[in-house]
Short mmCIF file of C-alpha atoms in Angstrom, two decimals:
data_model
loop_
_atom_site.label_atom_id
_atom_site.label_comp_id
_atom_site.label_asym_id
_atom_site.label_seq_id
_atom_site.Cartn_x
_atom_site.Cartn_y
_atom_site.Cartn_z
CA MET N 1 -36.90 10.31 -0.02
CA ASN N 2 -35.94 9.81 3.61
CA PRO N 3 -36.07 13.16 5.48
CA PHE N 4 -33.82 11.74 8.20
CA ASP N 5 -31.00 10.92 5.84
CA TYR N 6 -28.25 13.30 7.02
CA ARG N 7 -26.46 13.03 3.66
CA ARG N 8 -29.16 15.24 2.13
CA TYR N 9 -28.20 18.21 4.26
CA PRO N 10 -25.18 20.52 4.10
CA SER N 11 -22.45 19.93 6.62
CA TRP N 12 -23.08 23.17 8.48
CA CYS N 13 -26.71 22.12 9.12
CA ILE N 14 -25.54 18.87 10.70
CA VAL N 15 -23.02 20.64 12.89
CA ALA N 16 -25.48 23.32 13.95
CA ALA N 17 -28.07 20.72 14.89
CA PHE N 18 -25.49 18.72 16.80
CA PHE N 19 -24.29 21.71 18.81
CA LEU N 20 -27.87 22.81 19.47
CA VAL N 21 -28.90 19.42 20.84
CA THR N 22 -25.75 18.83 22.87
CA SER N 23 -25.01 22.36 24.03
CA VAL N 24 -26.15 21.45 27.56
CA SER N 25 -23.40 18.83 27.85
CA LYS N 26 -20.80 19.39 30.54
CA GLY N 27 -17.30 18.06 30.90
CA THR N 28 -16.77 17.90 27.13
CA PHE N 29 -15.15 20.11 24.50
CA PHE N 30 -18.06 22.54 24.92
CA ASP N 31 -16.38 23.67 28.14
CA LEU N 32 -13.15 24.60 26.34
CA LYS N 33 -12.05 28.18 26.79
CA PRO N 34 -10.42 30.27 24.08
CA THR N 35 -6.64 30.10 24.14
CA VAL N 36 -4.32 33.08 24.35
CA GLU N 37 -2.52 33.35 21.01
CA ARG N 38 0.25 35.47 19.55
CA TYR N 39 -1.73 35.69 16.36
CA LEU N 40 -4.93 34.17 14.98
CA PRO N 41 -5.85 32.84 11.52
CA ASN N 42 -7.17 35.35 9.05
CA TYR N 43 -9.79 33.44 7.07
CA ASP N 44 -9.16 35.60 4.05
CA PHE N 45 -5.97 33.51 3.77
CA TYR N 46 -6.77 30.31 5.66
CA HIS N 47 -9.73 28.07 4.81
CA ASN N 48 -12.38 27.45 7.43
CA VAL N 49 -14.65 24.39 7.13
CA THR N 50 -17.32 26.22 5.12
CA ARG N 51 -14.83 27.61 2.63
CA MET N 52 -13.19 24.19 2.29
CA ASN N 53 -16.52 22.67 1.30
CA GLU N 54 -17.21 25.44 -1.21
CA CYS N 55 -13.76 25.23 -2.81
CA LEU N 56 -13.83 21.45 -3.17
CA HIS N 57 -17.29 21.49 -4.74
CA HIS N 58 -16.24 24.26 -7.12
CA ILE N 59 -13.02 22.53 -8.18
CA SER N 60 -14.66 19.14 -8.73
CA SER N 61 -17.46 20.64 -10.82
CA GLN N 62 -15.21 22.87 -12.93
CA TYR N 63 -12.58 20.17 -13.54
CA SER N 64 -14.80 17.11 -13.57
CA ASP N 65 -12.76 15.55 -16.39
CA PHE N 66 -10.01 14.58 -13.96
CA MET N 67 -11.28 15.42 -10.46
CA ASP N 68 -13.93 13.65 -8.45
CA VAL N 69 -14.99 14.31 -4.85
CA GLU N 70 -16.34 11.41 -2.80
CA MET N 71 -18.45 12.43 0.20
CA ARG N 72 -19.58 9.12 1.65
CA TYR N 73 -16.88 9.00 4.32
CA ARG N 74 -18.04 10.95 7.36
CA SER N 75 -16.85 11.81 10.83
CA ARG N 76 -18.48 11.12 14.17
CA LEU N 77 -20.53 14.32 13.84
CA GLY N 78 -21.53 13.44 10.28
CA LEU N 79 -19.21 15.84 8.48
CA SER N 80 -17.80 14.76 5.14
CA GLN N 81 -14.08 14.04 5.00
CA TYR N 82 -13.99 14.71 1.23
CA VAL N 83 -11.81 12.22 -0.62
CA LEU N 84 -10.64 13.94 -3.80
CA ARG N 85 -9.44 11.72 -6.61
CA ILE N 86 -7.22 13.20 -9.34
CA ALA N 87 -6.66 10.97 -12.38
CA ASN N 88 -7.21 10.53 -16.09
CA PHE N 89 -10.52 8.69 -15.79
CA SER N 90 -10.34 7.43 -19.38
CA LEU N 91 -7.54 5.10 -18.30
CA ASP N 92 -9.87 3.35 -15.85
CA SER N 93 -11.42 1.37 -18.70
CA VAL N 94 -8.16 -0.36 -19.56
CA ASP N 95 -8.51 -4.07 -20.26
CA ASN N 96 -8.10 -6.17 -17.14
CA ASN N 97 -5.43 -8.20 -18.92
CA THR N 98 -3.35 -5.05 -19.36
CA PRO N 99 -1.65 -3.86 -16.15
CA ASP N 100 -2.36 -0.32 -14.98
CA ARG N 101 1.00 1.42 -15.19
CA ARG N 102 -0.11 4.39 -13.10
CA SER N 103 1.29 4.93 -9.62
CA ARG N 104 -1.30 5.21 -6.86
CA ILE N 105 -0.65 7.59 -3.94
CA LEU N 106 -2.75 8.49 -0.90
CA LEU N 107 -2.11 11.87 0.76
CA SER N 108 -3.74 12.53 4.13
CA TYR N 109 -4.29 15.99 5.61
CA GLY N 110 -5.93 17.51 8.66
CA GLU N 111 -5.57 14.60 11.08
CA HIS N 112 -4.76 17.04 13.89
CA ALA N 113 -7.31 19.82 14.15
CA ALA N 114 -4.84 22.50 15.28
CA GLU N 115 -2.62 21.97 12.22
CA PHE N 116 -4.07 24.26 9.56
CA PHE N 117 -0.93 24.51 7.43
CA PRO N 118 -0.95 20.98 5.91
CA VAL N 119 -4.52 21.51 4.66
CA GLN N 120 -3.46 24.79 3.09
CA SER N 121 -0.57 23.01 1.33
CA MET N 122 -3.15 20.65 -0.19
CA PHE N 123 -5.16 23.59 -1.57
CA HIS N 124 -1.94 25.10 -2.91
CA LEU N 125 -1.23 21.80 -4.71
CA LEU N 126 -4.75 21.83 -6.19
CA GLN N 127 -4.23 25.39 -7.36
CA ASN N 128 -1.05 24.39 -9.20
CA ILE N 129 -2.75 21.37 -10.80
CA THR N 130 -5.81 23.28 -12.02
CA GLU N 131 -3.79 26.24 -13.28
CA GLY N 132 -1.44 23.88 -15.09
CA TYR N 133 -4.38 22.18 -16.79
CA ASP N 134 -5.33 25.52 -18.38
CA LEU N 135 -1.76 26.28 -19.46
CA PRO N 136 -0.38 25.14 -22.85
CA VAL N 137 2.00 22.24 -23.31
CA GLY N 138 5.61 23.31 -22.89
CA THR N 139 5.09 25.49 -19.85
CA TYR N 140 6.24 24.17 -16.49
CA GLY N 141 2.74 24.18 -15.01
CA GLY N 142 1.20 22.58 -18.09
CA ASN N 143 3.82 19.83 -18.18
CA PHE N 144 3.44 19.19 -14.45
CA THR N 145 -0.32 18.66 -14.63
CA ARG N 146 -0.17 16.50 -17.77
CA PHE N 147 2.62 14.39 -16.28
CA LEU N 148 0.51 13.90 -13.16
CA LEU N 149 -2.63 12.90 -15.06
CA LYS N 150 -0.75 10.52 -17.36
CA HIS N 151 1.17 8.61 -14.73
CA PHE N 152 -0.75 8.86 -11.45
CA ASP N 153 -3.97 7.90 -9.74
CA LEU N 154 -3.94 10.32 -6.84
CA TYR N 155 -6.19 10.21 -3.75
CA LEU N 156 -6.34 13.16 -1.35
CA LEU N 157 -8.00 12.79 2.05
CA THR N 158 -8.57 16.53 2.27
CA ILE N 159 -9.46 16.70 5.96
CA ALA N 160 -9.40 13.58 8.10
CA ASN N 161 -10.68 15.33 11.22
CA PRO N 162 -13.37 17.86 10.28
CA ASP N 163 -14.99 17.63 13.73
CA GLY N 164 -11.84 18.94 15.37
CA ARG N 165 -11.73 21.93 13.05
CA VAL N 166 -15.34 22.74 13.81
CA ILE N 167 -14.60 22.52 17.54
CA ILE N 168 -11.73 24.99 17.13
CA GLU N 169 -13.88 27.39 15.15
CA ARG N 170 -16.64 27.09 17.75
CA THR N 171 -14.54 27.38 20.92
CA ARG N 172 -11.48 29.34 19.60
CA ASN N 173 -9.31 26.87 21.47
CA TYR N 174 -6.44 26.37 19.04
CA CYS N 175 -4.75 23.73 21.19
CA TRP N 176 -7.41 21.11 20.37
CA LYS N 177 -5.91 18.37 18.21
CA GLY N 178 -8.27 15.42 18.59
CA THR N 179 -11.62 14.40 17.17
CA ALA N 180 -15.03 14.94 18.74
CA ASN N 181 -14.20 11.85 20.79
CA ASN N 182 -10.81 13.39 21.66
CA ALA N 183 -8.97 10.66 19.77
CA ASP N 184 -5.56 11.51 18.35
CA LEU N 185 -5.66 9.98 14.89
CA ASN N 186 -1.92 9.82 14.51
CA SER N 187 -0.59 9.00 17.94
CA ASP N 188 -2.86 6.69 19.87
CA LEU N 189 -4.85 4.47 17.58
CA GLU N 190 -4.88 2.06 20.49
CA ARG N 191 -5.60 3.30 23.99
CA GLU N 192 -6.75 1.98 27.33
CA LEU N 193 -10.37 2.46 28.32
CA GLY N 194 -10.10 1.23 31.89
CA ASN N 195 -10.33 -2.20 33.45
CA ARG N 196 -7.34 -3.03 31.24
CA ARG N 197 -9.54 -2.96 28.15
CA THR N 198 -8.16 -1.42 25.00
CA VAL N 199 -9.84 -0.29 21.83
CA ARG N 200 -8.18 0.36 18.54
CA ILE N 201 -8.87 3.93 17.53
CA VAL N 202 -8.50 2.74 13.95
CA ALA N 203 -12.11 1.67 14.52
CA GLU N 204 -13.06 5.34 15.00
CA PRO N 205 -15.42 6.70 12.31
CA GLU N 206 -12.70 9.05 11.08
CA CYS N 207 -10.42 6.08 10.31
CA ARG N 208 -12.94 4.20 8.20
CA VAL N 209 -11.79 6.09 5.12
CA ILE N 210 -8.19 4.89 5.67
CA ARG N 211 -9.33 1.32 6.23
CA ASP N 212 -11.54 1.25 3.14
CA LEU N 213 -9.18 2.95 0.72
CA THR N 214 -6.13 0.89 1.71
CA SER N 215 -8.18 -2.31 1.50
CA LYS N 216 -9.77 -1.62 -1.89
CA LYS N 217 -6.79 0.02 -3.59
CA HIS N 218 -3.14 -0.94 -3.80
CA PHE N 219 -1.17 2.20 -2.94
CA ASP N 220 2.49 2.64 -3.74
CA ALA N 221 2.83 5.47 -1.22
CA LEU N 222 0.96 7.04 1.70
CA ILE N 223 2.01 10.32 3.30
CA SER N 224 0.44 11.79 6.42
CA PHE N 225 1.07 15.56 6.58
CA HIS N 226 1.51 17.50 9.82
CA SER N 227 3.12 20.65 11.19
CA GLY N 228 4.81 21.81 14.39
CA ASN N 229 8.35 20.82 13.41
CA ARG N 230 10.36 19.94 10.33
CA GLN N 231 10.79 16.18 10.34
CA ILE N 232 10.21 13.27 7.98
CA TYR N 233 9.36 10.02 9.73
CA PHE N 234 9.87 6.81 7.76
CA PRO N 235 9.55 3.14 8.75
CA THR N 236 12.53 0.98 9.57
CA ILE N 237 13.40 -2.18 11.49
CA GLY N 238 16.00 -2.01 14.21
CA LYS N 239 18.53 0.79 14.65
CA ASP N 240 19.80 0.99 11.09
CA PRO N 241 17.60 3.47 9.14
CA LYS N 242 18.37 1.69 5.86
CA VAL N 243 17.08 -1.68 7.02
CA GLY N 244 13.50 -0.71 6.23
CA GLY N 245 14.44 -0.30 2.57
CA THR N 246 17.07 1.64 0.67
CA ASP N 247 14.47 3.22 -1.63
CA VAL N 248 12.41 4.39 1.36
CA PHE N 249 15.41 6.07 2.95
CA TYR N 250 16.52 7.53 -0.39
CA LEU N 251 13.13 9.11 -1.09
CA ALA N 252 13.06 10.62 2.41
CA SER N 253 16.48 12.14 1.65
CA LEU N 254 15.24 13.52 -1.68
CA LEU N 255 12.19 15.08 -0.07
CA SER N 256 14.36 16.73 2.54
CA SER N 257 16.90 18.04 0.02
CA SER N 258 14.14 19.46 -2.22
CA LEU N 259 13.21 21.97 0.49
CA LYS N 260 15.19 25.02 1.55
CA SER N 261 14.80 24.46 5.29
CA ASP N 262 16.56 21.65 7.10
CA TYR N 263 14.34 18.64 7.72
CA THR N 264 15.36 15.91 10.14
CA LEU N 265 15.06 12.33 8.89
CA THR N 266 13.62 10.27 11.74
CA PRO N 267 13.45 6.47 11.38
CA VAL N 268 10.59 4.84 13.25
CA ASN N 269 11.15 1.32 14.50
CA ASN N 270 8.44 -0.74 12.84
CA THR N 271 8.49 -3.33 15.61
CA VAL N 272 7.35 -0.88 18.27
CA ALA N 273 3.67 -1.22 19.19
CA ASP N 274 2.59 2.19 17.90
CA GLU N 275 -0.91 2.09 16.48
CA SER N 276 -0.96 5.30 14.46
CA ILE N 277 -2.20 5.70 10.91
CA PHE N 278 1.47 5.69 9.95
CA SER N 279 2.06 2.31 11.61
CA TYR N 280 -1.24 0.90 10.38
CA ALA N 281 -0.32 1.63 6.76
CA THR N 282 3.19 0.27 7.23
CA LYS N 283 2.68 -2.86 9.28
CA GLU N 284 -0.80 -4.02 8.30
CA LYS N 285 -1.27 -2.72 4.77
CA LYS N 286 2.39 -3.11 3.75
CA ILE N 287 2.49 0.17 1.84
CA ILE N 288 6.14 0.51 0.88
CA PHE N 289 6.57 4.28 0.89
CA THR N 290 4.82 5.40 4.07
CA TYR N 291 5.85 8.69 5.63
CA LYS N 292 4.73 11.10 8.29
CA MET N 293 5.93 14.51 7.19
CA CYS N 294 5.86 17.63 9.36
CA LEU N 295 5.99 20.63 7.05
CA TRP N 296 6.46 23.74 9.19
CA GLU N 297 8.03 24.83 12.48
CA SER N 298 7.86 28.15 14.23
CA GLU N 299 11.16 29.95 14.78
CA GLU N 300 9.87 31.60 17.93
CA THR N 301 10.42 30.15 21.36
CA ARG N 302 7.55 28.01 22.52
CA SER N 303 5.48 29.09 25.45
CA GLU N 304 5.98 27.18 28.67
CA SER N 305 2.23 26.84 29.01
CA PRO N 306 0.83 23.90 26.97
CA GLU N 307 -2.47 25.78 26.59
CA LYS N 308 -1.01 28.95 25.11
CA ASP N 309 0.16 30.09 21.68
CA CYS N 310 -0.86 26.82 20.03
CA PHE N 311 -1.81 28.30 16.68
CA SER N 312 1.61 29.92 16.27
CA ILE N 313 3.31 26.59 17.11
CA PHE N 314 1.66 24.77 14.20
CA ASN N 315 0.88 27.50 11.66
CA PRO N 316 2.62 30.56 10.17
CA PRO N 317 1.10 34.05 10.34
CA SER N 318 -1.53 34.73 7.70
CA GLU N 319 0.62 37.32 5.92
CA ASN N 320 3.44 34.75 5.54
CA LEU N 321 1.22 31.86 4.53
CA GLN N 322 1.65 32.14 0.75
CA ALA N 323 5.44 32.34 0.96
CA GLU N 324 5.59 29.30 3.26
CA LEU N 325 3.33 27.32 0.93
CA LYS N 326 5.59 28.05 -2.03
CA ALA N 327 8.58 26.98 0.04
CA VAL N 328 7.18 23.48 0.73
CA HIS N 329 5.57 22.89 -2.67
CA PRO N 330 8.74 21.42 -4.33
CA LEU N 331 8.29 18.25 -2.28
CA TYR N 332 5.32 17.29 -4.47
CA PRO N 333 7.15 17.23 -7.86
CA THR N 334 10.04 15.44 -6.14
CA LEU N 335 7.66 12.82 -4.75
CA PHE N 336 5.86 12.30 -8.06
CA ASN N 337 9.05 12.03 -10.12
CA PHE N 338 10.63 9.47 -7.83
CA ILE N 339 7.52 7.30 -7.49
CA HIS N 340 7.00 7.34 -11.27
CA HIS N 341 10.55 6.16 -12.04
CA TRP N 342 10.40 3.60 -9.24
CA LYS N 343 7.12 2.25 -10.63
CA GLU N 344 8.53 2.03 -14.14
CA THR N 345 11.51 0.11 -12.80
CA GLN N 346 9.23 -2.28 -10.94
CA LEU N 347 7.12 -2.90 -14.05
CA TYR N 348 10.24 -3.46 -16.17
CA ASN N 349 11.64 -5.95 -13.66
CA GLU N 350 8.31 -7.77 -13.50
CA ALA N 351 8.11 -7.99 -17.31
CA GLU N 352 11.69 -9.23 -17.50
CA GLN N 353 11.01 -11.87 -14.87
CA GLN N 354 7.87 -12.99 -16.69
CA ALA N 355 9.87 -13.26 -19.93
CA LYS N 356 12.47 -15.39 -18.16
CA ASP N 357 9.77 -17.62 -16.69
CA LYS N 358 8.13 -17.97 -20.11
CA SER N 359 11.46 -18.76 -21.77
CA ALA N 360 12.21 -21.38 -19.12
CA ALA N 361 8.77 -22.90 -19.66
CA THR N 362 9.38 -22.96 -23.42
CA ARG N 363 12.71 -24.71 -22.95
CA ARG N 364 11.08 -27.29 -20.76
CA LEU N 365 8.40 -27.86 -23.38
CA SER N 366 10.98 -28.28 -26.18
CA PHE N 367 12.88 -30.90 -24.20
CA SER N 368 9.65 -32.76 -23.53
CA THR N 369 8.73 -32.68 -27.20
CA LEU N 370 12.21 -33.90 -28.22
CA LEU N 371 12.00 -36.72 -25.74
CA PHE N 372 8.59 -37.70 -27.11
CA PHE N 373 9.84 -37.90 -30.71
CA PHE N 374 12.92 -39.85 -29.62
CA ILE N 375 10.74 -42.44 -27.93
CA MET N 376 8.42 -42.65 -30.92
CA GLY N 377 11.42 -43.11 -33.25
CA CYS N 378 12.76 -45.93 -31.11
CA ILE N 379 9.38 -47.61 -31.20
CA GLY N 380 9.25 -47.26 -34.99
CA VAL N 381 12.69 -48.83 -35.47
CA PHE N 382 11.76 -51.62 -33.15
CA LEU N 383 8.60 -52.34 -35.11
CA ILE N 384 10.44 -52.40 -38.45
CA PHE N 385 12.90 -55.00 -37.33
CA SER N 386 10.58 -57.09 -35.22
CA ILE N 387 7.43 -57.38 -37.34
CA ARG N 388 7.54 -60.13 -40.06
CA VAL N 389 6.26 -59.26 -43.54
CA PRO N 390 3.31 -61.48 -44.69
CA PHE N 391 4.03 -64.18 -47.35
CA THR N 392 1.49 -62.77 -49.85
CA TRP N 393 3.35 -59.40 -49.77
CA LYS N 394 6.59 -61.23 -50.66
CA MET N 395 4.96 -63.10 -53.63
CA TYR N 396 3.60 -59.86 -54.99
CA TYR N 397 7.05 -58.33 -54.87
CA ARG N 398 8.54 -61.27 -56.74
CA ARG N 399 5.93 -61.08 -59.53
CA GLN N 400 6.75 -57.46 -60.08
CA ARG N 401 10.46 -58.19 -60.75
CA ARG N 402 11.50 -58.34 -64.46
CA ILE N 403 13.20 -61.62 -65.61
CA VAL N 404 16.01 -61.11 -68.20
CA SER N 405 17.14 -64.21 -70.26
CA LEU N 406 20.78 -65.12 -70.93
CA ARG N 407 20.15 -65.02 -74.73
CA SER N 408 19.13 -61.36 -74.64
CA LEU N 409 22.20 -60.50 -72.59
CA GLY N 410 24.45 -62.33 -75.11
CA THR N 411 22.98 -60.40 -78.04
CA LEU N 412 23.57 -57.14 -76.17
CA PHE N 413 27.24 -57.93 -75.60
CA THR N 414 27.74 -58.99 -79.27
CA LEU N 415 26.42 -55.63 -80.49
CA LEU N 416 28.72 -53.79 -78.13
CA ILE N 417 31.83 -55.74 -79.30
CA ILE N 418 31.28 -55.38 -83.08
CA PRO N 419 32.95 -52.15 -84.31
#
C-alpha cells in the first residue's frame, strides 16, 4: 500500500495538510479578508464540505441498490467532486443488441463557490428520492422514485468546485466564486495568460469530470445550476430563440412555468466564443438539452460594494431555506417527465424509420428475385426450342406407341351397329 496515495486519506486531511504547507503564501486567497454580510449560513441548515461528504457516504451505503458514489474525480487540492449515479443497476446488463431506453441526464452543482443554494437543492432532490423509495406504490413520492429508476440513468456532479467552498469556510469571504486557481468554471473557460497566450480552463482539474463523463456517456440533457437571479439560459443560433430547437425552447418554457416565481428565458447565441461549461456541452459535445439555470434571487437591493453582502445575493436566509427549496423542487419532475416523453418519441421514430428501411430493402430483394426467375425462365424456354432431341430418344418413343390394325377397328364398328 502506497502511503503517499492521497486517495487513502479523508478530504479534510488533504485540505488541512495543504493549508499547513502553503499558509506562508502571500498574494493568494490566503490573504482574503472576511466579507461584511447581512446574514451568514447556519450550518444546521446548510451543508458544509464535511457534512456533504458524510451525507453522500451515508446515502450511497444505505441505498446502494440504486445509488453509487464515484470519488475518483478530484479538484486541484485533491478534494473529491463526488459523482453520484442514480439508476436501476439491474438494467445495465441489458443485451448490447437491445437499445437502452433510459434517458441519461447530467446535473452539475456547485461550480461557483459562493452559490450554496444549488447544492442544497440537490440534497433536497436526494431526500425526495430516498423517501419515495421507502414509500409504497400509489403514493406520489413512491411513484416519483420508481418512475425515475425505471426510465432514467441520472448523474449528479454534487460539487464541481469543492476547493472554492473550502476557501470560503476558511477565510469567511463569501464573495469568492472561483477555484483554488481562481478560475470561473462557468464564465471563462478560456482566458488570456499574457503574451497573447490563452489556455482553455476546460483543462482545469475541476473540468476533467465534465470532459470524461460527456465523452464516455451519451447524455440527453445537461443542466448547470446556479443562483443570484432567476433566469434559464438555453442555446440558440442567431437572434431567434427558437432557431436552436423548438423542443429546447419548449422545455425551457415548461421549467419556467412549473415554478411560482417569474424566470426569464435567456437565449445564448451558440456562435459566440464563450468557453463555459454550458458552451462546451452545447458546441463540442452536442448535448441537445443544455441549460444554465439560476434558481434563486434576493429581493433586497444589492450593495454597491462588490465585496459586501455576497452571501445574501446568492443564498436565502437559513430560516427560509426549506421553503425556498420546496418552491424550486417542481422543476425536477417537470424535467424528468418531458425528457422521458421526448426520449420515447425519439425511440419510436427511430424504430419506425428502421422498419421503413427494412421494408424498402425487402422490396428491393423481391424485385431482384423476380428478375432472377424471369431470366431463368427465358433461358429454359430458349433451351427447349433450340436443343434438338437425340435420334435414339425418338426411336424409343416410337416403339412405345401401340399399333391398332384396321381389322380390329372394323370389328368394333360392326358390334356397335348391330342392335
